[in-house]
Coordinates of C-alpha atoms and ligand atoms in Angstrom, one line a residue:
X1262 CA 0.0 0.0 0.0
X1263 CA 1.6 3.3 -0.8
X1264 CA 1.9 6.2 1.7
X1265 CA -1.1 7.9 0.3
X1266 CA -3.6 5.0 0.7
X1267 CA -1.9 4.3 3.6
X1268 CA -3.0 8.2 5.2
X1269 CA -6.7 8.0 3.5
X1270 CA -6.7 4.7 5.4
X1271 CA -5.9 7.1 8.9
X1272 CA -8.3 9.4 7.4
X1273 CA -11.7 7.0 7.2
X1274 CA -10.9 5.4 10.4
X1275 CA -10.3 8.5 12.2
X1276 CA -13.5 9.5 10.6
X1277 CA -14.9 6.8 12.4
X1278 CA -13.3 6.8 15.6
X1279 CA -14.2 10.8 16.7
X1280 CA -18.1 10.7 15.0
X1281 CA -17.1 12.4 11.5
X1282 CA -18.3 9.6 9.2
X1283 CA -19.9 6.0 9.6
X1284 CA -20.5 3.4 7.0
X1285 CA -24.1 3.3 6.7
X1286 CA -26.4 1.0 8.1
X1287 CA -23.0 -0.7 9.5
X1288 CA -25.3 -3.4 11.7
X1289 CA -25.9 -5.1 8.2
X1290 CA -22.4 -4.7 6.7
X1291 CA -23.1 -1.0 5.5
X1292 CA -24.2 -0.5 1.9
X1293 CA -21.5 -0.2 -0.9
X1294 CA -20.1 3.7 -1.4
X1295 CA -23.1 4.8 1.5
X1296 CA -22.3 6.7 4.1
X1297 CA -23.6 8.5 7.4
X1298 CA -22.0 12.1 8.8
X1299 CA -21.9 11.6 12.4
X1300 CA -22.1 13.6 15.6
X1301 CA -19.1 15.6 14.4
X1302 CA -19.3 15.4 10.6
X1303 CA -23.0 16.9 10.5
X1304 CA -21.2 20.2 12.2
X1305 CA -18.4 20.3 9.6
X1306 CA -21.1 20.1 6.9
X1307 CA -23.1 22.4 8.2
X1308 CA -20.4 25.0 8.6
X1309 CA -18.8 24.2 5.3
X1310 CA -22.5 25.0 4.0
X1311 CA -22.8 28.1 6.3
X1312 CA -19.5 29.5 4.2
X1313 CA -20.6 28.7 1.2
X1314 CA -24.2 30.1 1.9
X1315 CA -22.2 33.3 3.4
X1316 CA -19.9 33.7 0.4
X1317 CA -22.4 33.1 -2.7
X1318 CA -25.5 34.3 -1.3
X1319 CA -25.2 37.2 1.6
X1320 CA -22.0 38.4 0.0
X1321 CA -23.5 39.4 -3.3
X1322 CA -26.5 41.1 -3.3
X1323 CA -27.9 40.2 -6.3
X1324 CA -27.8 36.3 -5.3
X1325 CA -30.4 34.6 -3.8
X1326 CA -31.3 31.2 -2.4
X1327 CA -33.4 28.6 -2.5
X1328 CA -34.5 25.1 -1.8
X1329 CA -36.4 23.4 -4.4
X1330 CA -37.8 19.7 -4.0
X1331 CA -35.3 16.6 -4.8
X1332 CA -38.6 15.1 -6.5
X1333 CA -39.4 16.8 -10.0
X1334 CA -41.9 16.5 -12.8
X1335 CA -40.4 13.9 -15.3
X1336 CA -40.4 15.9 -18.6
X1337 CA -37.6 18.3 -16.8
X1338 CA -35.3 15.4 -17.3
X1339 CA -36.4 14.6 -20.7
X1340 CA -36.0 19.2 -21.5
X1341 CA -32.3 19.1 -19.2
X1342 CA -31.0 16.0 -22.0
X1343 CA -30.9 13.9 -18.9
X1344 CA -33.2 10.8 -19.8
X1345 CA -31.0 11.0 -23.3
X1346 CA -27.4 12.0 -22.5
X1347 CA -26.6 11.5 -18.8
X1348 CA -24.8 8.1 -20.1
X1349 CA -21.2 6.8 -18.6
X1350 CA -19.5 4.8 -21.2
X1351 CA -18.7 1.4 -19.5
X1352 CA -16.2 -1.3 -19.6
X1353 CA -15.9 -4.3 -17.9
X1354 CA -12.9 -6.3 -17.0
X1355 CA -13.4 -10.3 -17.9
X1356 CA -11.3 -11.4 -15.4
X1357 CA -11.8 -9.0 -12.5
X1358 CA -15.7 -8.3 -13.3
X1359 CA -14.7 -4.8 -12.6
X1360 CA -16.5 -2.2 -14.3
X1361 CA -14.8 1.3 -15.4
X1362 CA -15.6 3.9 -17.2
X1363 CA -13.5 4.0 -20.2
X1364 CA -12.9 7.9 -20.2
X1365 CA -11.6 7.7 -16.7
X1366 CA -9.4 4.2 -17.8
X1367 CA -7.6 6.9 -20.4
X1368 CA -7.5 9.6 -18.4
X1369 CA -5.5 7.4 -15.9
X1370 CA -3.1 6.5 -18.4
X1371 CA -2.4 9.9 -19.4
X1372 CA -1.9 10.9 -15.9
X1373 CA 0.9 8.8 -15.2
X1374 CA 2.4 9.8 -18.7
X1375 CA 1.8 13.4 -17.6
X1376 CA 3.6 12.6 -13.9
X1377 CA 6.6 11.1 -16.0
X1378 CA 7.5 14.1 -17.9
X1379 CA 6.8 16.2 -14.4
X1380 CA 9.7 13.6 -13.3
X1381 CA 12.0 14.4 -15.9
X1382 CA 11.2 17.9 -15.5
X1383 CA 12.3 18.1 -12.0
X1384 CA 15.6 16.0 -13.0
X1385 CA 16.3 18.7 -15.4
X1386 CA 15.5 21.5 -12.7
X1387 CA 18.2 19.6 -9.7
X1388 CA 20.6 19.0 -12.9
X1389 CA 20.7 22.9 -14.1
X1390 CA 19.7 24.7 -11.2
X1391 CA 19.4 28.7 -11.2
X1392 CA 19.6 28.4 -14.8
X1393 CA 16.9 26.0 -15.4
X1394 CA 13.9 27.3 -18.2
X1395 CA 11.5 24.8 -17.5
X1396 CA 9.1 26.3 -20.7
X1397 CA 12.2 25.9 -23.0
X1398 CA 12.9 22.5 -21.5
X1399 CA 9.6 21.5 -21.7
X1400 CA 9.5 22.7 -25.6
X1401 CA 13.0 20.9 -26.7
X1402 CA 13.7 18.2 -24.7
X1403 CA 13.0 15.1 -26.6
X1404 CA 11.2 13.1 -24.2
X1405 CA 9.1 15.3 -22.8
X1406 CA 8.0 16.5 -26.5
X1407 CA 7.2 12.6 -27.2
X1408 CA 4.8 12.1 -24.4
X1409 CA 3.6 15.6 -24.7
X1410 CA 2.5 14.9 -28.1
X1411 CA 1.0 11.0 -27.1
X1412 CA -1.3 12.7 -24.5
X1413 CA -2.6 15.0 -26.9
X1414 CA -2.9 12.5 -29.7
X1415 CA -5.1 10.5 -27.0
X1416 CA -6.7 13.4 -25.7
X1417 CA -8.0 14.0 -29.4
X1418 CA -9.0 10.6 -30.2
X1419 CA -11.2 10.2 -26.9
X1420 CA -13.1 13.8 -27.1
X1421 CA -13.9 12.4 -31.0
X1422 CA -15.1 9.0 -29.5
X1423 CA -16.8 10.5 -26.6
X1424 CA -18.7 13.6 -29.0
X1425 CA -19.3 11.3 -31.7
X1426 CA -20.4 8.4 -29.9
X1427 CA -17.9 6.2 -31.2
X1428 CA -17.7 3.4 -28.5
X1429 CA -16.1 0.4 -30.8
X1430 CA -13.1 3.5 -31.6
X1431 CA -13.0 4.4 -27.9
X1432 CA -12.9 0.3 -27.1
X1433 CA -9.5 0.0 -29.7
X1434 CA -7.9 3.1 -28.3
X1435 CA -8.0 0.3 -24.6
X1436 CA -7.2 -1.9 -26.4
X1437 CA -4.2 -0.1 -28.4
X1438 CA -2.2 1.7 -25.5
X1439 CA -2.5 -1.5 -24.0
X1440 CA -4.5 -0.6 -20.6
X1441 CA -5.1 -3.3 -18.0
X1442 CA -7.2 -3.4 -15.1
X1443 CA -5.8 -2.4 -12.2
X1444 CA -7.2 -5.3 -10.3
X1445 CA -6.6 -8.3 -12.6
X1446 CA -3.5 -6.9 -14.9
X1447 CA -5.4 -8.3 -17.8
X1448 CA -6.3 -6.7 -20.8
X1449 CA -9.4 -8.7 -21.7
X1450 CA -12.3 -6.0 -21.9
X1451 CA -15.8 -6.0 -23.1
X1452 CA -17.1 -4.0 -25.2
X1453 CA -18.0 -0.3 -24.1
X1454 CA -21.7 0.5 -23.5
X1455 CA -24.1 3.5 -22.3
X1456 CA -25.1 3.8 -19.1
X1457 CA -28.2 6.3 -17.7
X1458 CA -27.0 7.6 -14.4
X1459 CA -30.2 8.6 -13.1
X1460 CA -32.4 6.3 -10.4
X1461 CA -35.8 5.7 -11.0
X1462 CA -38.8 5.3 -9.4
X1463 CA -42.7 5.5 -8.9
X1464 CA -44.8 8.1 -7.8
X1465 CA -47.9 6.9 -6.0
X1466 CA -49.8 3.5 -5.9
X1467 CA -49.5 3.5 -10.3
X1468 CA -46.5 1.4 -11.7
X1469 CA -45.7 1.6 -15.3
X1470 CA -43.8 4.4 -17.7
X1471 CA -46.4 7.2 -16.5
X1472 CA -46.2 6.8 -12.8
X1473 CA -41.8 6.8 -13.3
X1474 CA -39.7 10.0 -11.6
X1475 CA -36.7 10.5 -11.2
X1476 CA -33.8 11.4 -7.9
X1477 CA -32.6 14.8 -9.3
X1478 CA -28.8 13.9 -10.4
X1479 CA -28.5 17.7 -9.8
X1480 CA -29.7 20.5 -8.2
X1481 CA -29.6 22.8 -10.8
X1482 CA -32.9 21.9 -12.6
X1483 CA -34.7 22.8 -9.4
X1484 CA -33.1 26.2 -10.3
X1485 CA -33.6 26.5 -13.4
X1486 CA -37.9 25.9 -13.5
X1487 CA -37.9 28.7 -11.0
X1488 CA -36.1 31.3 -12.6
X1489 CA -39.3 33.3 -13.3
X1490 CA -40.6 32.8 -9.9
X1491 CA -37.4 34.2 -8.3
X1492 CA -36.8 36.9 -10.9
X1493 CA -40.4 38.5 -10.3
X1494 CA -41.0 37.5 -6.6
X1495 CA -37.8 39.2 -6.0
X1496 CA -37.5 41.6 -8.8
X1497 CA -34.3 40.6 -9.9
X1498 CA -32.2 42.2 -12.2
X1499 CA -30.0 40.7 -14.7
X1500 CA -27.4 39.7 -13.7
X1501 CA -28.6 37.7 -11.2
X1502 CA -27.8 34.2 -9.3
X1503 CA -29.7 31.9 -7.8
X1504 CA -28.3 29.1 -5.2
X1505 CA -28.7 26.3 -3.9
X1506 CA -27.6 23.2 -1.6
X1507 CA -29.0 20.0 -1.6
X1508 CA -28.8 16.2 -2.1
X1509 CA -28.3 14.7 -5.9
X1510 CA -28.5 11.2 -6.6
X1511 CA -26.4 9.2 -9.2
X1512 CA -26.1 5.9 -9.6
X1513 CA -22.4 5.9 -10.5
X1514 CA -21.0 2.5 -11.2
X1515 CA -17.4 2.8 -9.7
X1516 CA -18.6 4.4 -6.6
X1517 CA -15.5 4.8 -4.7
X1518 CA -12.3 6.2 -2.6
X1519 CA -14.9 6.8 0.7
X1520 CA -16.9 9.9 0.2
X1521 CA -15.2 11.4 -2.8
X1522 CA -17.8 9.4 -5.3
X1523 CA -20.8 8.2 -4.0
X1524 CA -24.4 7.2 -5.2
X1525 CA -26.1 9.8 -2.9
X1526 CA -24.3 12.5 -1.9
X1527 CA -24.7 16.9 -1.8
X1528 CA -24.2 19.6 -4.6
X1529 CA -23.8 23.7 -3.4
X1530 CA -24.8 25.0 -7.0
X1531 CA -25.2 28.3 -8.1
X1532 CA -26.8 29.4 -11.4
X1533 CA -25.6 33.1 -12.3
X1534 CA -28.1 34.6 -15.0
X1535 CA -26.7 36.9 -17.4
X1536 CA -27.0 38.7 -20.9
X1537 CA -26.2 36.4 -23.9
X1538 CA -22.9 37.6 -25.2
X1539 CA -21.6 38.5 -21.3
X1540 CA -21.6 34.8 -20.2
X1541 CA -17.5 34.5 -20.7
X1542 CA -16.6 38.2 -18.5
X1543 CA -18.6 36.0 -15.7
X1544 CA -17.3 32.8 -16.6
X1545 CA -14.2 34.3 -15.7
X1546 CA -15.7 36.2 -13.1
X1547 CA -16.2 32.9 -10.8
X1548 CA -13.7 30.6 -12.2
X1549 CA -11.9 33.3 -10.1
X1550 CA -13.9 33.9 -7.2
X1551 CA -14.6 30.2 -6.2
X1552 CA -11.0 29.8 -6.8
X1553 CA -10.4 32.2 -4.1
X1554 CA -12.6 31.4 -2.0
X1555 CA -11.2 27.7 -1.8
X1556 CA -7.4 29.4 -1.3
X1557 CA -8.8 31.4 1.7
X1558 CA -9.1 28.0 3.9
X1559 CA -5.1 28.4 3.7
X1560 CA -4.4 24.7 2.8
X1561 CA -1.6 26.0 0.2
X1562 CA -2.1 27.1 -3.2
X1563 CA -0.1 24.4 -4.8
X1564 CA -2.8 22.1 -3.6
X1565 CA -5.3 23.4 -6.2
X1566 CA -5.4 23.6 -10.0
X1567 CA -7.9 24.5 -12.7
X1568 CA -8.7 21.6 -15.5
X1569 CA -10.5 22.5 -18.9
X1570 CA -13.1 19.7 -19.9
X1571 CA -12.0 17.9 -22.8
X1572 CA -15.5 16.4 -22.9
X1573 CA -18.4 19.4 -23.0
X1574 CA -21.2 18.4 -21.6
X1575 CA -24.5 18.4 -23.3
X1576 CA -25.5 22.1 -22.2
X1577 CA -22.2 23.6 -22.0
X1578 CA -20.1 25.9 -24.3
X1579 CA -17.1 25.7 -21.8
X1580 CA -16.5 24.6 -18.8
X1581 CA -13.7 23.7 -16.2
X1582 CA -13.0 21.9 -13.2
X1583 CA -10.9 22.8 -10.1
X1584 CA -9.0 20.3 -9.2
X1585 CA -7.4 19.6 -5.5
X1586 CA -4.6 17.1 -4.1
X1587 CA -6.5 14.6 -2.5
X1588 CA -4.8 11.8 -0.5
X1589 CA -5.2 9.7 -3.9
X1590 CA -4.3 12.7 -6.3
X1591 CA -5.5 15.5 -8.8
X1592 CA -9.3 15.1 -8.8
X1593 CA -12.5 17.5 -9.2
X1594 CA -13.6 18.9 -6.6
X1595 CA -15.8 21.7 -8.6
X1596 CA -17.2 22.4 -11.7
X1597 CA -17.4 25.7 -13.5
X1598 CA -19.4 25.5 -16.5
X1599 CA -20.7 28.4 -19.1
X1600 CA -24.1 26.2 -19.8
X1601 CA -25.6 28.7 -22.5
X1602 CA -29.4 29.4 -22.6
X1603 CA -29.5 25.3 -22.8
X1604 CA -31.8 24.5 -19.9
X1605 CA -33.6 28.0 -20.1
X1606 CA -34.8 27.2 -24.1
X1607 CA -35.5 23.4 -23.7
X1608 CA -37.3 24.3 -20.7
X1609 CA -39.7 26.9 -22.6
X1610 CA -40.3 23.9 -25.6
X1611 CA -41.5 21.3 -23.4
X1612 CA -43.7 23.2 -20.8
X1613 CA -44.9 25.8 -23.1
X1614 CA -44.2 28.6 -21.0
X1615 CA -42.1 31.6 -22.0
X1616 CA -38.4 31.8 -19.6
X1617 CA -37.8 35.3 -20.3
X1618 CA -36.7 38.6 -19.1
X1619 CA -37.5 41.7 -20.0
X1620 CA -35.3 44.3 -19.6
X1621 CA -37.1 47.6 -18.9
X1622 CA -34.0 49.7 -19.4
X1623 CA -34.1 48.7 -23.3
X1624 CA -37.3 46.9 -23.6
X1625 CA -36.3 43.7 -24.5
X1626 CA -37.0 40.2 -23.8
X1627 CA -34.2 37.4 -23.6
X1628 CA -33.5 34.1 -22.5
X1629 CA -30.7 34.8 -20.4
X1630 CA -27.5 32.4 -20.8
X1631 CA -25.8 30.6 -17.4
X1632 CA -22.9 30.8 -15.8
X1633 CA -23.1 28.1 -13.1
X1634 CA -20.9 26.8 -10.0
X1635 CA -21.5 23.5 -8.5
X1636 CA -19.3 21.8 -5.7
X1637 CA -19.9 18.9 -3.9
X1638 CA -20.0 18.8 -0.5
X1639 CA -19.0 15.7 0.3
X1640 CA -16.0 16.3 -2.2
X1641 CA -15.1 19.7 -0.1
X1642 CA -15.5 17.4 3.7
X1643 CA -13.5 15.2 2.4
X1644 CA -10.7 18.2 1.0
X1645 CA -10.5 19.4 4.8
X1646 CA -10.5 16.2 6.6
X1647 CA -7.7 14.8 4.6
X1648 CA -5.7 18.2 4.5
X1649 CA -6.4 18.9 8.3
X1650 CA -5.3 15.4 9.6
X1651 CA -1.9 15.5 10.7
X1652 CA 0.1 13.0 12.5
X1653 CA 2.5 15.1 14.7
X1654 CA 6.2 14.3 15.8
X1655 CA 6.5 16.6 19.3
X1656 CA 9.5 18.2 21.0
X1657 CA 9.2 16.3 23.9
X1658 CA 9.3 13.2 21.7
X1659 CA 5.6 12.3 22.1
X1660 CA 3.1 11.7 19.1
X1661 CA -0.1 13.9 18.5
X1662 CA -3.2 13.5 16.0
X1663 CA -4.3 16.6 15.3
X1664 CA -7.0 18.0 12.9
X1665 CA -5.8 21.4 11.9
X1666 CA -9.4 22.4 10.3
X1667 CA -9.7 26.1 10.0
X1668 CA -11.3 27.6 13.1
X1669 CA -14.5 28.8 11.3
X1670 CA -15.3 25.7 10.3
X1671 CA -14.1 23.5 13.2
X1672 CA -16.9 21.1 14.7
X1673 CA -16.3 23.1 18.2
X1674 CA -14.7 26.1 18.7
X1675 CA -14.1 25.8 22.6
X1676 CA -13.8 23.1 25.0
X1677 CA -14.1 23.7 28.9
X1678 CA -12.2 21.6 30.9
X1679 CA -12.5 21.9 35.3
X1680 CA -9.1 20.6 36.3
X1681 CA -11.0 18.3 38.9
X1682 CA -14.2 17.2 38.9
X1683 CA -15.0 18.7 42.8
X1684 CA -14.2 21.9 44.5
X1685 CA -16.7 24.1 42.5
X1686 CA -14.8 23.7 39.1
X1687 CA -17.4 21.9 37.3
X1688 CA -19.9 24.6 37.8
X1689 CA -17.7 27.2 37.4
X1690 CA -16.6 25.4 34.1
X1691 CA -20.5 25.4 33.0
X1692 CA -21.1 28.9 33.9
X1693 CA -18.3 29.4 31.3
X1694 CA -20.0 27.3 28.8
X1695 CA -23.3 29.5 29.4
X1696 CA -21.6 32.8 29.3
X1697 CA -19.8 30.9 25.4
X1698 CA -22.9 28.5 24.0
X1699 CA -25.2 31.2 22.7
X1700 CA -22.0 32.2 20.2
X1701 CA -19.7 29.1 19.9
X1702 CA -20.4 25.5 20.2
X1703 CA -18.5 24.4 23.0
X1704 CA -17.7 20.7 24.5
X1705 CA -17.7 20.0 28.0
X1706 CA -15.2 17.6 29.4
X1707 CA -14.2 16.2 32.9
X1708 CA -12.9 12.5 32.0
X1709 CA -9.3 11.5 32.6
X1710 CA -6.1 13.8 32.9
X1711 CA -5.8 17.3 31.5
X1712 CA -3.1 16.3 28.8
X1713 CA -5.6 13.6 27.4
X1714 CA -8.2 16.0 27.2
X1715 CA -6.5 18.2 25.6
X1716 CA -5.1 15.0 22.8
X1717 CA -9.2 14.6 22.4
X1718 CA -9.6 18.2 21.5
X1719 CA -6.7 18.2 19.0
X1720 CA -8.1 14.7 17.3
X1721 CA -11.5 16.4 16.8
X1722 CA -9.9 19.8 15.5
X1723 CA -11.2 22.2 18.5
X1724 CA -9.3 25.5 18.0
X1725 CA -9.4 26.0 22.4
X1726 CA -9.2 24.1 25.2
X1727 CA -9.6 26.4 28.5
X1728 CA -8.8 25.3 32.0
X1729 CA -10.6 26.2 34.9
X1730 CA -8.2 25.6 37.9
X1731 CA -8.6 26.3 42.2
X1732 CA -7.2 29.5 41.5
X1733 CA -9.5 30.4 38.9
X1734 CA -12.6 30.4 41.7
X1735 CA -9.9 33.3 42.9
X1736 CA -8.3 35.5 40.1
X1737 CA -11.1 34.8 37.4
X1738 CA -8.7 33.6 35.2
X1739 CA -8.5 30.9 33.2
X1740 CA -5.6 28.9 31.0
X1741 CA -6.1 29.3 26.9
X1742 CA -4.5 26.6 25.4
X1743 CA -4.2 27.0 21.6
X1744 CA -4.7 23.8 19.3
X1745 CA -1.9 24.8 16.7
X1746 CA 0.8 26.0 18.7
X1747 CA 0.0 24.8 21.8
X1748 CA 0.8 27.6 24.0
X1749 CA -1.0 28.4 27.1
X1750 CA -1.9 31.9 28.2
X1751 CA -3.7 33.1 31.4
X1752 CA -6.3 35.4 30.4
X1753 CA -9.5 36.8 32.2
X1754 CA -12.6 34.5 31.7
X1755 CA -14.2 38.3 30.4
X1756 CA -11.8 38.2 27.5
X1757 CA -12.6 34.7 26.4
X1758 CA -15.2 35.6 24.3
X1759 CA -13.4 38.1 22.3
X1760 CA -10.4 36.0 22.2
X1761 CA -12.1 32.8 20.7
X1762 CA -14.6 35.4 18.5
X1763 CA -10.9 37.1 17.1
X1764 CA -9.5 33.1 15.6
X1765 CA -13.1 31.7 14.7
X1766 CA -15.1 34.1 13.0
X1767 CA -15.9 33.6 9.7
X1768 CA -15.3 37.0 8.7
X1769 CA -11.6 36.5 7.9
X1770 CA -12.8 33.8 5.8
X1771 CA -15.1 36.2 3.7
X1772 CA -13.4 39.3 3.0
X1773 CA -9.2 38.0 3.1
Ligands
LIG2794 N1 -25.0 20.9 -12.2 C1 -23.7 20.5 -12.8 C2 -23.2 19.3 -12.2 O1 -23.9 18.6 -11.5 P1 -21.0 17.8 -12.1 O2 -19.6 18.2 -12.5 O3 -21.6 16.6 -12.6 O4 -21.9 19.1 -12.5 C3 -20.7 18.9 -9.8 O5 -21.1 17.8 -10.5 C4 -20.0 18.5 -8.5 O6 -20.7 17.6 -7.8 C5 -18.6 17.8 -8.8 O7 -17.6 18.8 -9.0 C6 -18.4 17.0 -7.5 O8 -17.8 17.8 -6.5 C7 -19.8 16.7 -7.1 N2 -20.2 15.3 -7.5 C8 -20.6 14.9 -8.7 N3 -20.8 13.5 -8.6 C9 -20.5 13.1 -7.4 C10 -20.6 11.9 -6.7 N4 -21.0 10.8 -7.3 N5 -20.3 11.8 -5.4 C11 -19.9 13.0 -4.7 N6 -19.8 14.2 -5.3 C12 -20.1 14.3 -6.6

């Protein structure tokens, strides 16, 4: 196992351990790529939601939010192109049984050719030092022009097969740069086939093709079917965004790699209405901002890259992904996509009602195109678990887990710990907790020795630990220990609040 399987190994059972995440329904073996936020994991989410929220919606005043039903009328997924192209293109492994999807089998092979010229790249860099061009390097030097050229001969092959539909072609290119499972080494594939992504079920007590609906796959339909309802009930102006979090369901065949792909899982989308023509300015615009707003967490910028789709999807006219290191890689963690006036105009054919805005200021009426962000948030838990968990080597020779989650989203922000459980310090310790709750969620503890405590708060990512002591029943004073650094301070009990307010606020988060 390497050292990166090895830490998202830590990761899940950590996540276990402290209450973050549980297989689900565990008693009966839990149910493949399922999974339950616990005690701890429902606050992350809901703080990651809360900056999200914060950040799209009360930041910009022309943004507003909603929360539409997961259940929709059918014909939405027939208008969106979802009954017709929300398709995976499989392939399965004889010998394993493993199914993959062939556009992720290819982009896997190009990866590693891509990580070989980074290799020879960085042998170049230690071999020339100060003097080192790495853009002339990487135009001249023979190897890396080879494989430079072989990933973009594959890259145009696949987008033809996957645009064109040309699953026997997309079948030889397997076949031809020789790919094998990763499971069984073999190279003895099916053929590739279509695959609807969407789950379907029955409305009512009526079975049969009339009765079926559909789990939304994605939130932004729910959007898009009340545009006019938002626009007039909150006289919106163009341009204008509309967000939303909630859950999506897909029924994704390699559902894997613990919460990063999973069959049920949560989308923060945003849907930013403007006039045709302006959709790149704000394409740009958020490809920027969301960027941003993921380096703000201050998790290191190198840890986050932008990826163009080589594959358009049905709707959009360009679109992007930002990527982040994950324990197992370069993967998507959000999608910006320009999606036209797609949805809008397929929307308007099939119901029959106009989707338009009229602009008073020129009196006309458009369909306005999309710009749209959608993260998942399972994908972003998953981001701040695995960059937060850190396995400490201390001074004193000790060992310490700690989750350095950023304060403002931190499952607790304080935890009050009376030295001894007699002498008046456990009330005194509570009357802290009163004085803190109505602000910051804050964890009680009595059990066991004051340095385990404190190893309990750094496992669970709790910015403070404060120790009420005999002599705080005396001076008022308590002891501040901070989770990063670890430093203690004596401070007066009627400073805590602005002390723990100054590290966890969100604002820092929000305006840099
Ligand atoms: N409305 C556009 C849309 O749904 P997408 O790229 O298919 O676009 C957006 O999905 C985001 O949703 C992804 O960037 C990812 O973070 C998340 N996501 C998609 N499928 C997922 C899955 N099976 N499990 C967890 N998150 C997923």
């Amino acid at each position: 196992m390497s050292v990166q399987e090895d830490k998202l190994k830590d990761i899940i059972g950590h996540a276990k351990e402290y209450g973050f995440v549980f297989p689900s329904s565990e008693i009966y073996d839990g149910l493949s790529a399922t999974y339950d936020y616990g005690q701890l994991g429902a606050e992350l989410k809901n703080n990651i939601k809360n900056y999200w929220w914060k950040a799209m919606v009360h930041m910009h005043e022309n943004i507003v939010g909603i929360d539409a039903a997961i259940f929709m009328h059918p014909t939405t997924w027939k208008a969106s192109g979802h009954v017709d192209a929300f398709n995976d293109p499989l392939i399965d492994n004889k010998d394993s049984k493993k199914r993959y999807r062939a556009d992720v089998l290819l982009e896997e092979h190009m990866e590693k050719i891509r990580a070989k010229n980074e290799k020879e790249i960085e042998k170049g860099r230690a071999k020339f030092g100060d003097s080192f061009d790495e853009a002339t390097f990487r135009n001249t030097n023979p190897n890396v022009v080879r494989r430079s050229a072989e990933i973009k001969g594959i890259e145009d092959k696949m987008r033809d097969c996957l645009e064109n539909s040309k699953l026997d072609e997309l079948k030889c290119l397997i076949d031809d740069l020789g790919i094998v499972c990763p499971i069984s080494g073999s190279k003895n594939w099916t053929e590739v086939r279509q695959f609807n992504l969407m789950f379907a079920t029955e409305l009512g007590s009526v079975s049969g093709e009339s009765a079926k609906i559909y789990l939304r796959p994605e939130t932004a339909q729910g959007i898009f079917v009340n545009f006019l309802n938002v626009q007039k009930s909150g006289r919106m102006k163009i341009p204008f965004g509309i967000a939303q979090i909630g859950k999506a369901f897909r029924n994704e065949i390699v559902a894997r790699q613990f919460i990063f792909r999973m069959r049920e899982f949560e989308q923060m989308e945003m849907q930013f209405f403007v006039k045709p023509g302006e959709e790149m300015k704000w394409y740009e615009y958020w490809k920027n901002f969301r960027m941003k707003w993921h380096m703000a967490l201050g998790f290191g910028d190198k840890n986050y890259r932008f990826h163009d789709h080589i594959k358009l999807a049905h709707y959009a006219n360009a679109a992007c992904d930002i990527e982040h290191e994950f324990p197992f890689g370069f993967k998507e963690l959000e999608g910006i996509h320009s999606r036209t006036d797609f949805d809008l105009k397929q929307h308007e054919e099939f119901s029959g009602k106009k989707l338009r805005f009229f602009d008073p200021e020129t009196n006309e009426s458009y369909i306005p195109f999309v710009v749209e962000t959608s993260i998942g948030l399972d994908r972003m838990f998953l981001a701040i678990l695995s960059q937060s968990y850190k396995n400490e080597k201390l001074e004193d020779g000790t060992e310490r887990v700690v989750l350095s989650i950023p304060p403002a989203l931190a499952p607790y922000k304080v935890a009050v710990l009376p030295l001894v459980k007699k002498d008046g310090l456990p009330e005194k310790a509570r009357e802290i907790i009163d004085m803190l709750k109505l602000d910051f969620n804050t964890q009680y503890d009595e059990k066991d020795s004051i340095g385990k405590r404190y190893r309990r708060q750094d496992a669970i990512g709790t910015p403070f630990s404060v120790t009420v002591d005999h002599d705080t029943l005396i001076d008022h004073k308590v002891t501040i220990r901070d989770r990063d650094t670890m430093l203690q301070d004596r401070v007066l009990i009627a400073d805590l609040h602005r002390i723990i307010d100054e590290k966890v606020n969100m604002r820092k988060l929000l305006v840099g």
